[in-house]
Amino acid sequence: EAWLGKTDLRLNQVHEGDYARLAEAIQRCRSTGEKFNCHYRLYDSNGNTRWYHDEAEAVCDESGMPLFIRGAMLDITDKKELEAELSQHRYRLEQHVESRTGQLMRRISLLESCNAALGDKLAFARMELNALKRQSARSDQATRSTPTAQSGDCIEQLDGISDWARNMIGWRMAAAGTIA
């Protein structure tokens, strides 16, 4: 009822951020007769902001002069609040995905680095194992040709093989079932 007696009441209650856009849409509707479809905020009687969807058209007389604007307003505040909440959740999710992606990329880089280092160590262990096999073959030939030579643990007989290589060779031999 308050709005019926005051044609400009709605414009007086429009949120500052939406005023220019709504006033322009209403003026365009009055001057051209084109329909307008607009979302904007209004202050209610308690000063709270509410969102509205407004669709209207100019009603003209027989000569085409606009008499008034007729339309319907629908309160869409709940919808706008849900959209804002969804936007906040989407933003937080994107931030979380970005953070987790960074963590995963750092872990992948670390794993690739470890893989390369282990590959180098494995190559070195293979070289040492081949050297051990050659040494063992020479030792076996010497044992067969000279019965006085003692056949002991081949790993302990080798000089110049690192402790790590000895452990690796021992582990590999155990895994292969060649030593108990």
Short mmCIF file of C-alpha atoms in Angstrom, two decimals:
data_model
loop_
_atom_site.label_atom_id
_atom_site.label_comp_id
_atom_site.label_asym_id
_atom_site.label_seq_id
_atom_site.Cartn_x
_atom_site.Cartn_y
_atom_site.Cartn_z
CA GLU A 1 0.00 0.00 0.00
CA ALA A 2 2.86 2.38 0.77
CA TRP A 3 4.17 1.89 -2.75
CA LEU A 4 0.89 2.63 -4.50
CA GLY A 5 0.79 6.25 -3.37
CA LYS A 6 4.49 6.94 -4.00
CA THR A 7 5.65 6.07 -7.48
CA ASP A 8 9.30 6.84 -6.72
CA LEU A 9 9.38 4.94 -3.41
CA ARG A 10 11.06 1.94 -5.01
CA LEU A 11 13.88 4.07 -6.41
CA ASN A 12 14.38 5.63 -2.97
CA GLN A 13 14.90 2.16 -1.49
CA VAL A 14 17.28 0.82 -4.15
CA HIS A 15 20.74 -0.17 -2.97
CA GLU A 16 23.40 2.38 -3.98
CA GLY A 17 25.32 -0.21 -6.01
CA ASP A 18 22.27 -0.99 -8.17
CA TYR A 19 20.59 2.42 -8.46
CA ALA A 20 22.16 3.64 -11.73
CA ARG A 21 21.58 0.34 -13.54
CA LEU A 22 17.92 0.09 -12.43
CA ALA A 23 17.14 3.75 -13.17
CA GLU A 24 18.60 3.33 -16.66
CA ALA A 25 16.55 0.17 -17.29
CA ILE A 26 13.34 1.88 -16.14
CA GLN A 27 14.05 4.96 -18.30
CA ARG A 28 14.78 2.80 -21.34
CA CYS A 29 11.50 0.92 -20.75
CA ARG A 30 9.53 4.19 -20.53
CA SER A 31 11.13 5.79 -23.58
CA THR A 32 11.36 2.81 -25.95
CA GLY A 33 8.66 0.53 -24.59
CA GLU A 34 11.10 -2.38 -24.41
CA LYS A 35 10.70 -4.85 -21.57
CA PHE A 36 13.26 -5.01 -18.84
CA ASN A 37 14.47 -7.90 -16.80
CA CYS A 38 16.65 -6.95 -13.87
CA HIS A 39 18.11 -8.16 -10.55
CA TYR A 40 18.73 -5.56 -7.88
CA ARG A 41 18.73 -4.97 -4.14
CA LEU A 42 16.19 -2.98 -2.14
CA TYR A 43 16.22 -1.93 1.49
CA ASP A 44 13.16 -3.17 3.38
CA SER A 45 11.37 -1.13 6.07
CA ASN A 46 13.86 -2.41 8.69
CA GLY A 47 16.88 -1.36 6.61
CA ASN A 48 17.79 -4.93 5.61
CA THR A 49 18.87 -5.62 2.05
CA ARG A 50 16.71 -7.95 -0.07
CA TRP A 51 17.34 -9.11 -3.62
CA TYR A 52 14.60 -8.89 -6.26
CA HIS A 53 14.07 -10.14 -9.78
CA ASP A 54 11.98 -7.57 -11.64
CA GLU A 55 10.34 -7.98 -15.03
CA ALA A 56 8.28 -5.10 -16.41
CA GLU A 57 7.00 -3.41 -19.54
CA ALA A 58 5.55 -0.03 -20.36
CA VAL A 59 1.79 0.22 -20.83
CA CYS A 60 0.99 2.82 -23.48
CA ASP A 61 -2.13 4.68 -24.59
CA GLU A 62 -3.60 4.53 -28.12
CA SER A 63 -1.08 7.07 -29.39
CA GLY A 64 1.88 5.04 -28.05
CA MET A 65 2.67 7.31 -25.11
CA PRO A 66 3.71 5.35 -22.00
CA LEU A 67 1.16 5.60 -19.22
CA PHE A 68 2.87 3.46 -16.60
CA ILE A 69 5.13 0.47 -16.13
CA ARG A 70 3.56 -2.84 -15.25
CA GLY A 71 5.49 -5.81 -14.00
CA ALA A 72 6.21 -8.24 -11.25
CA MET A 73 8.89 -8.38 -8.63
CA LEU A 74 10.02 -11.62 -7.04
CA ASP A 75 12.09 -11.77 -3.84
CA ILE A 76 15.16 -13.87 -4.71
CA THR A 77 17.17 -13.15 -1.56
CA ASP A 78 17.41 -16.83 -0.59
CA LYS A 79 18.65 -17.74 -4.06
CA LYS A 80 21.29 -14.98 -3.98
CA GLU A 81 22.45 -16.05 -0.52
CA LEU A 82 22.81 -19.64 -1.74
CA GLU A 83 24.75 -18.44 -4.79
CA ALA A 84 27.11 -16.46 -2.52
CA GLU A 85 27.60 -19.44 -0.22
CA LEU A 86 28.24 -21.72 -3.19
CA SER A 87 30.76 -19.22 -4.55
CA GLN A 88 32.59 -19.20 -1.20
CA HIS A 89 32.66 -23.00 -1.09
CA ARG A 90 33.91 -23.13 -4.67
CA TYR A 91 36.68 -20.65 -3.83
CA ARG A 92 37.75 -22.66 -0.76
CA LEU A 93 37.69 -25.88 -2.78
CA GLU A 94 39.84 -24.33 -5.52
CA GLN A 95 42.31 -23.10 -2.88
CA HIS A 96 42.42 -26.57 -1.31
CA VAL A 97 42.94 -28.25 -4.69
CA GLU A 98 45.71 -25.78 -5.51
CA SER A 99 47.40 -26.43 -2.15
CA ARG A 100 47.14 -30.22 -2.48
CA THR A 101 48.39 -30.09 -6.07
CA GLY A 102 51.45 -28.15 -4.89
CA GLN A 103 52.08 -30.71 -2.15
CA LEU A 104 51.74 -33.57 -4.61
CA MET A 105 54.08 -31.91 -7.10
CA ARG A 106 56.72 -31.49 -4.36
CA ARG A 107 56.32 -35.15 -3.37
CA ILE A 108 56.57 -36.30 -6.97
CA SER A 109 59.74 -34.25 -7.38
CA LEU A 110 61.19 -35.79 -4.22
CA LEU A 111 60.27 -39.30 -5.37
CA GLU A 112 61.81 -38.68 -8.79
CA SER A 113 64.99 -37.44 -7.12
CA CYS A 114 65.10 -40.48 -4.81
CA ASN A 115 64.42 -42.77 -7.76
CA ALA A 116 67.34 -41.28 -9.68
CA ALA A 117 69.66 -41.61 -6.66
CA LEU A 118 68.58 -45.20 -6.07
CA GLY A 119 69.08 -45.94 -9.77
CA ASP A 120 72.64 -44.63 -9.51
CA LYS A 121 73.28 -46.73 -6.39
CA LEU A 122 71.79 -49.78 -8.08
CA ALA A 123 74.03 -49.29 -11.11
CA PHE A 124 77.02 -49.00 -8.80
CA ALA A 125 75.93 -52.15 -6.93
CA ARG A 126 75.63 -54.01 -10.23
CA MET A 127 79.16 -52.97 -11.15
CA GLU A 128 80.40 -54.16 -7.76
CA LEU A 129 78.43 -57.40 -8.09
CA ASN A 130 79.96 -58.03 -11.51
CA ALA A 131 83.38 -57.35 -10.02
CA LEU A 132 82.55 -59.79 -7.21
CA LYS A 133 81.46 -62.42 -9.73
CA ARG A 134 84.69 -61.97 -11.68
CA GLN A 135 86.72 -62.16 -8.47
CA SER A 136 84.76 -65.23 -7.39
CA ALA A 137 85.33 -66.89 -10.76
CA ARG A 138 89.07 -66.18 -10.49
CA SER A 139 89.04 -67.48 -6.93
CA ASP A 140 87.22 -70.65 -8.01
CA GLN A 141 89.78 -71.20 -10.80
CA ALA A 142 92.61 -70.65 -8.34
CA THR A 143 91.00 -73.06 -5.86
CA ARG A 144 90.65 -75.73 -8.53
CA SER A 145 94.21 -75.25 -9.78
CA THR A 146 95.80 -75.03 -6.31
CA PRO A 147 94.24 -77.36 -3.77
CA THR A 148 95.89 -75.49 -0.89
CA ALA A 149 93.86 -72.31 -1.48
CA GLN A 150 91.02 -71.92 0.95
CA SER A 151 87.52 -71.30 -0.33
CA GLY A 152 85.94 -68.88 2.16
CA ASP A 153 83.22 -66.33 2.00
CA CYS A 154 83.86 -64.45 -1.23
CA ILE A 155 82.41 -61.20 0.07
CA GLU A 156 84.91 -61.06 2.95
CA GLN A 157 87.86 -61.80 0.65
CA LEU A 158 87.32 -58.80 -1.57
CA ASP A 159 89.26 -55.62 -0.86
CA GLY A 160 88.03 -52.25 -2.09
CA ILE A 161 84.29 -53.03 -1.97
CA SER A 162 82.37 -50.60 0.21
CA ASP A 163 80.36 -51.72 3.21
CA TRP A 164 77.23 -50.61 1.39
CA ALA A 165 78.08 -52.75 -1.61
CA ARG A 166 78.82 -55.73 0.64
CA ASN A 167 75.45 -55.31 2.32
CA MET A 168 73.73 -54.92 -1.03
CA ILE A 169 75.46 -57.99 -2.46
CA GLY A 170 74.64 -59.98 0.65
CA TRP A 171 71.02 -58.87 0.47
CA ARG A 172 70.78 -59.74 -3.22
CA MET A 173 72.38 -63.15 -2.66
CA ALA A 174 70.01 -63.82 0.23
CA ALA A 175 67.06 -62.76 -1.90
CA ALA A 176 68.22 -65.05 -4.68
CA GLY A 177 68.62 -67.91 -2.18
CA THR A 178 72.36 -68.28 -2.75
CA ILE A 179 73.31 -67.75 0.90
CA ALA A 180 71.53 -68.64 4.10
#
